[in-house]
Amino acid sequence: MREPLLLVPKSRQIMATWLFTALYLWDCQFHQGRYVYFQSKKEEDAAYLIKDRAGFILENQPRFLWPKDFEPKRDISYCRINFESNKSYIHGIPEGGDQIRSRVPSGFLSDESAFQPAFREAMEALKPCITGGGRVTCLSSANPGFFQELIEDK
């Protein structure tokens, strides 16, 4: 929560994506005005993070934890979770800097960053988020490229 940029190299099946999905979900669910983006290589993968990970967690929580007037069937959609009562949302997007260039999210989760050909462009577009008080978390299993350069501080 204190780090503006967190890079997490991972191996398969350690549940890091589940963990960070749950942490960003918590931030939106219990705080006002959070604008979080989940980015993956393809829009379908981002939608999976929204509906099948974050949505699954939400739908299996006791109702008393849900924000006021939250209704899963209405507020969880293909690439979006809305928490209208606290003006927070999670939005799933495909890779690339153009997907976020005009936005300054309060939180950003990039899954399998090393496998996104446009990961460098996304990180450049996220500089206002990082310097403006937001948080960026990038997770990936090993693959040569820009994610590896960031991990190795090159």
C-alpha atoms as a PDB file:
ATOM      1  CA  MET A   1       0.000   0.000   0.000  1.00  0.00           C
ATOM      2  CA  ARG A   2       2.927   2.337   0.537  1.00  0.00           C
ATOM      3  CA  GLU A   3       4.834   1.675  -2.666  1.00  0.00           C
ATOM      4  CA  PRO A   4       3.875   3.630  -5.783  1.00  0.00           C
ATOM      5  CA  LEU A   5       5.446   0.956  -8.019  1.00  0.00           C
ATOM      6  CA  LEU A   6       5.679  -2.720  -7.153  1.00  0.00           C
ATOM      7  CA  LEU A   7       7.136  -5.274  -9.578  1.00  0.00           C
ATOM      8  CA  VAL A   8       6.496  -8.904  -8.654  1.00  0.00           C
ATOM      9  CA  PRO A   9       8.335 -11.642 -10.531  1.00  0.00           C
ATOM     10  CA  LYS A  10       6.431 -14.857  -9.965  1.00  0.00           C
ATOM     11  CA  SER A  11       6.310 -18.472 -10.847  1.00  0.00           C
ATOM     12  CA  ARG A  12       3.164 -20.253 -11.861  1.00  0.00           C
ATOM     13  CA  GLN A  13       0.544 -21.312  -9.349  1.00  0.00           C
ATOM     14  CA  ILE A  14       1.620 -19.096  -6.433  1.00  0.00           C
ATOM     15  CA  MET A  15      -1.714 -17.231  -6.522  1.00  0.00           C
ATOM     16  CA  ALA A  16      -0.101 -13.775  -6.768  1.00  0.00           C
ATOM     17  CA  THR A  17      -2.722 -12.623  -9.276  1.00  0.00           C
ATOM     18  CA  TRP A  18      -5.493 -13.685  -6.879  1.00  0.00           C
ATOM     19  CA  LEU A  19      -3.776 -11.837  -4.017  1.00  0.00           C
ATOM     20  CA  PHE A  20      -3.345  -8.532  -5.848  1.00  0.00           C
ATOM     21  CA  THR A  21      -6.776  -8.760  -7.445  1.00  0.00           C
ATOM     22  CA  ALA A  22      -8.219  -9.100  -3.934  1.00  0.00           C
ATOM     23  CA  LEU A  23      -6.150  -6.176  -2.607  1.00  0.00           C
ATOM     24  CA  TYR A  24      -7.240  -3.804  -5.368  1.00  0.00           C
ATOM     25  CA  LEU A  25     -10.823  -5.023  -4.973  1.00  0.00           C
ATOM     26  CA  TRP A  26     -10.637  -4.214  -1.238  1.00  0.00           C
ATOM     27  CA  ASP A  27      -9.359  -0.727  -2.049  1.00  0.00           C
ATOM     28  CA  CYS A  28     -12.304  -0.014  -4.365  1.00  0.00           C
ATOM     29  CA  GLN A  29     -14.901  -1.732  -2.252  1.00  0.00           C
ATOM     30  CA  PHE A  30     -14.101   0.112   0.965  1.00  0.00           C
ATOM     31  CA  HIS A  31     -12.745   3.496  -0.173  1.00  0.00           C
ATOM     32  CA  GLN A  32     -14.228   6.498  -1.953  1.00  0.00           C
ATOM     33  CA  GLY A  33     -13.317   7.540  -5.486  1.00  0.00           C
ATOM     34  CA  ARG A  34     -10.927   4.759  -6.458  1.00  0.00           C
ATOM     35  CA  TYR A  35     -10.313   4.279 -10.164  1.00  0.00           C
ATOM     36  CA  VAL A  36      -8.473   1.010 -10.748  1.00  0.00           C
ATOM     37  CA  TYR A  37      -7.503  -0.632 -14.008  1.00  0.00           C
ATOM     38  CA  PHE A  38      -6.617  -4.278 -14.545  1.00  0.00           C
ATOM     39  CA  GLN A  39      -4.525  -4.726 -17.675  1.00  0.00           C
ATOM     40  CA  SER A  40      -3.609  -7.944 -19.409  1.00  0.00           C
ATOM     41  CA  LYS A  41      -2.374  -8.817 -22.880  1.00  0.00           C
ATOM     42  CA  LYS A  42      -5.882  -9.279 -24.295  1.00  0.00           C
ATOM     43  CA  GLU A  43      -9.193  -7.731 -23.297  1.00  0.00           C
ATOM     44  CA  GLU A  44     -10.578 -11.237 -22.676  1.00  0.00           C
ATOM     45  CA  ASP A  45      -7.834 -11.855 -20.106  1.00  0.00           C
ATOM     46  CA  ALA A  46      -8.620  -8.569 -18.367  1.00  0.00           C
ATOM     47  CA  ALA A  47     -12.302  -9.507 -18.361  1.00  0.00           C
ATOM     48  CA  TYR A  48     -11.367 -12.810 -16.726  1.00  0.00           C
ATOM     49  CA  LEU A  49      -9.602 -10.898 -13.932  1.00  0.00           C
ATOM     50  CA  ILE A  50     -12.722  -8.761 -13.453  1.00  0.00           C
ATOM     51  CA  LYS A  51     -15.497 -11.353 -13.623  1.00  0.00           C
ATOM     52  CA  ASP A  52     -13.848 -14.630 -12.625  1.00  0.00           C
ATOM     53  CA  ARG A  53     -11.454 -13.365  -9.998  1.00  0.00           C
ATOM     54  CA  ALA A  54     -12.672 -10.089  -8.469  1.00  0.00           C
ATOM     55  CA  GLY A  55     -16.310 -10.871  -9.279  1.00  0.00           C
ATOM     56  CA  PHE A  56     -15.992 -14.338  -7.768  1.00  0.00           C
ATOM     57  CA  ILE A  57     -14.566 -12.884  -4.550  1.00  0.00           C
ATOM     58  CA  LEU A  58     -17.368 -10.310  -4.357  1.00  0.00           C
ATOM     59  CA  GLU A  59     -20.177 -12.737  -5.044  1.00  0.00           C
ATOM     60  CA  ASN A  60     -18.924 -15.088  -2.339  1.00  0.00           C
ATOM     61  CA  GLN A  61     -18.631 -12.445   0.369  1.00  0.00           C
ATOM     62  CA  PRO A  62     -21.364 -11.972   2.958  1.00  0.00           C
ATOM     63  CA  ARG A  63     -23.757  -9.285   1.699  1.00  0.00           C
ATOM     64  CA  PHE A  64     -23.073  -7.013   4.669  1.00  0.00           C
ATOM     65  CA  LEU A  65     -19.594  -6.377   3.217  1.00  0.00           C
ATOM     66  CA  TRP A  66     -20.989  -5.026  -0.049  1.00  0.00           C
ATOM     67  CA  PRO A  67     -21.209  -1.255  -0.496  1.00  0.00           C
ATOM     68  CA  LYS A  68     -24.654   0.282  -0.260  1.00  0.00           C
ATOM     69  CA  ASP A  69     -26.936  -0.625  -3.188  1.00  0.00           C
ATOM     70  CA  PHE A  70     -24.350  -2.964  -4.731  1.00  0.00           C
ATOM     71  CA  GLU A  71     -25.962  -5.661  -6.865  1.00  0.00           C
ATOM     72  CA  PRO A  72     -23.583  -8.186  -8.517  1.00  0.00           C
ATOM     73  CA  LYS A  73     -25.822  -8.968 -11.493  1.00  0.00           C
ATOM     74  CA  ARG A  74     -26.026  -5.254 -12.338  1.00  0.00           C
ATOM     75  CA  ASP A  75     -22.636  -3.964 -11.127  1.00  0.00           C
ATOM     76  CA  ILE A  76     -20.283  -6.697 -12.371  1.00  0.00           C
ATOM     77  CA  SER A  77     -20.031  -6.771 -16.152  1.00  0.00           C
ATOM     78  CA  TYR A  78     -17.649  -7.976 -18.859  1.00  0.00           C
ATOM     79  CA  CYS A  79     -14.751  -5.610 -18.086  1.00  0.00           C
ATOM     80  CA  ARG A  80     -16.052  -3.519 -15.219  1.00  0.00           C
ATOM     81  CA  ILE A  81     -17.094  -3.540 -11.576  1.00  0.00           C
ATOM     82  CA  ASN A  82     -19.014  -0.478 -10.372  1.00  0.00           C
ATOM     83  CA  PHE A  83     -19.344   0.628  -6.776  1.00  0.00           C
ATOM     84  CA  GLU A  84     -21.731   3.486  -7.456  1.00  0.00           C
ATOM     85  CA  SER A  85     -22.362   4.368  -3.800  1.00  0.00           C
ATOM     86  CA  ASN A  86     -18.696   5.162  -3.155  1.00  0.00           C
ATOM     87  CA  LYS A  87     -17.864   6.284  -6.718  1.00  0.00           C
ATOM     88  CA  SER A  88     -15.190   3.622  -7.245  1.00  0.00           C
ATOM     89  CA  TYR A  89     -14.718   1.216 -10.105  1.00  0.00           C
ATOM     90  CA  ILE A  90     -12.432  -1.427 -11.571  1.00  0.00           C
ATOM     91  CA  HIS A  91     -12.056  -1.468 -15.335  1.00  0.00           C
ATOM     92  CA  GLY A  92     -10.382  -4.203 -17.408  1.00  0.00           C
ATOM     93  CA  ILE A  93      -8.324  -3.149 -20.419  1.00  0.00           C
ATOM     94  CA  PRO A  94      -6.026  -4.806 -22.976  1.00  0.00           C
ATOM     95  CA  GLU A  95      -2.326  -4.035 -23.163  1.00  0.00           C
ATOM     96  CA  GLY A  96      -0.846  -0.789 -24.405  1.00  0.00           C
ATOM     97  CA  GLY A  97      -0.209   2.766 -23.358  1.00  0.00           C
ATOM     98  CA  ASP A  98      -3.030   4.182 -25.446  1.00  0.00           C
ATOM     99  CA  GLN A  99      -5.543   2.341 -23.270  1.00  0.00           C
ATOM    100  CA  ILE A 100      -4.686   4.545 -20.275  1.00  0.00           C
ATOM    101  CA  ARG A 101      -2.890   7.586 -21.633  1.00  0.00           C
ATOM    102  CA  SER A 102      -5.722  10.065 -21.000  1.00  0.00           C
ATOM    103  CA  ARG A 103      -6.555   8.638 -17.550  1.00  0.00           C
ATOM    104  CA  VAL A 104      -4.781   8.874 -14.198  1.00  0.00           C
ATOM    105  CA  PRO A 105      -5.914   5.884 -12.151  1.00  0.00           C
ATOM    106  CA  SER A 106      -5.499   5.584  -8.403  1.00  0.00           C
ATOM    107  CA  GLY A 107      -4.496   1.964  -8.890  1.00  0.00           C
ATOM    108  CA  PHE A 108      -3.257  -0.201 -11.721  1.00  0.00           C
ATOM    109  CA  LEU A 109      -2.662  -3.957 -11.855  1.00  0.00           C
ATOM    110  CA  SER A 110      -0.797  -5.382 -14.833  1.00  0.00           C
ATOM    111  CA  ASP A 111      -0.939  -9.175 -15.074  1.00  0.00           C
ATOM    112  CA  GLU A 112       1.718 -11.134 -16.979  1.00  0.00           C
ATOM    113  CA  SER A 113       3.503  -7.902 -17.844  1.00  0.00           C
ATOM    114  CA  ALA A 114       6.498  -9.629 -19.430  1.00  0.00           C
ATOM    115  CA  PHE A 115       4.214 -11.101 -22.093  1.00  0.00           C
ATOM    116  CA  GLN A 116       2.728  -7.755 -23.143  1.00  0.00           C
ATOM    117  CA  PRO A 117       4.580  -6.417 -26.211  1.00  0.00           C
ATOM    118  CA  ALA A 118       3.427  -2.858 -25.399  1.00  0.00           C
ATOM    119  CA  PHE A 119       4.302  -3.015 -21.688  1.00  0.00           C
ATOM    120  CA  ARG A 120       6.930  -0.253 -21.995  1.00  0.00           C
ATOM    121  CA  GLU A 121       4.336   2.097 -23.515  1.00  0.00           C
ATOM    122  CA  ALA A 122       1.900   1.299 -20.709  1.00  0.00           C
ATOM    123  CA  MET A 123       4.531   2.107 -18.081  1.00  0.00           C
ATOM    124  CA  GLU A 124       5.341   5.407 -19.785  1.00  0.00           C
ATOM    125  CA  ALA A 125       1.631   6.282 -19.810  1.00  0.00           C
ATOM    126  CA  LEU A 126       1.417   5.413 -16.087  1.00  0.00           C
ATOM    127  CA  LYS A 127       4.050   7.934 -14.959  1.00  0.00           C
ATOM    128  CA  PRO A 128       1.363  10.470 -13.881  1.00  0.00           C
ATOM    129  CA  CYS A 129      -0.266   7.749 -11.768  1.00  0.00           C
ATOM    130  CA  ILE A 130       3.007   6.810 -10.092  1.00  0.00           C
ATOM    131  CA  THR A 131       4.098  10.411  -9.440  1.00  0.00           C
ATOM    132  CA  GLY A 132       0.592  11.592  -8.534  1.00  0.00           C
ATOM    133  CA  GLY A 133       0.018   9.319  -5.557  1.00  0.00           C
ATOM    134  CA  GLY A 134      -1.427   6.243  -7.258  1.00  0.00           C
ATOM    135  CA  ARG A 135      -0.148   2.688  -7.110  1.00  0.00           C
ATOM    136  CA  VAL A 136       1.027   0.453  -9.950  1.00  0.00           C
ATOM    137  CA  THR A 137       1.551  -3.271  -9.452  1.00  0.00           C
ATOM    138  CA  CYS A 138       3.032  -5.414 -12.215  1.00  0.00           C
ATOM    139  CA  LEU A 139       3.107  -9.210 -11.979  1.00  0.00           C
ATOM    140  CA  SER A 140       4.689 -11.668 -14.346  1.00  0.00           C
ATOM    141  CA  SER A 141       6.345 -14.992 -14.756  1.00  0.00           C
ATOM    142  CA  ALA A 142       9.733 -14.907 -16.475  1.00  0.00           C
ATOM    143  CA  ASN A 143      10.141 -13.702 -20.043  1.00  0.00           C
ATOM    144  CA  PRO A 144      12.894 -11.510 -21.498  1.00  0.00           C
ATOM    145  CA  GLY A 145      11.984  -7.904 -22.215  1.00  0.00           C
ATOM    146  CA  PHE A 146      11.108  -4.626 -20.525  1.00  0.00           C
ATOM    147  CA  PHE A 147       9.634  -6.235 -17.391  1.00  0.00           C
ATOM    148  CA  GLN A 148      12.938  -8.062 -16.862  1.00  0.00           C
ATOM    149  CA  GLU A 149      14.863  -4.802 -17.389  1.00  0.00           C
ATOM    150  CA  LEU A 150      12.758  -3.106 -14.694  1.00  0.00           C
ATOM    151  CA  ILE A 151      13.216  -6.025 -12.284  1.00  0.00           C
ATOM    152  CA  GLU A 152      16.975  -5.965 -12.841  1.00  0.00           C
ATOM    153  CA  ASP A 153      16.969  -2.129 -12.591  1.00  0.00           C
ATOM    154  CA  LYS A 154      18.605  -1.653 -16.000  1.00  0.00           C
END
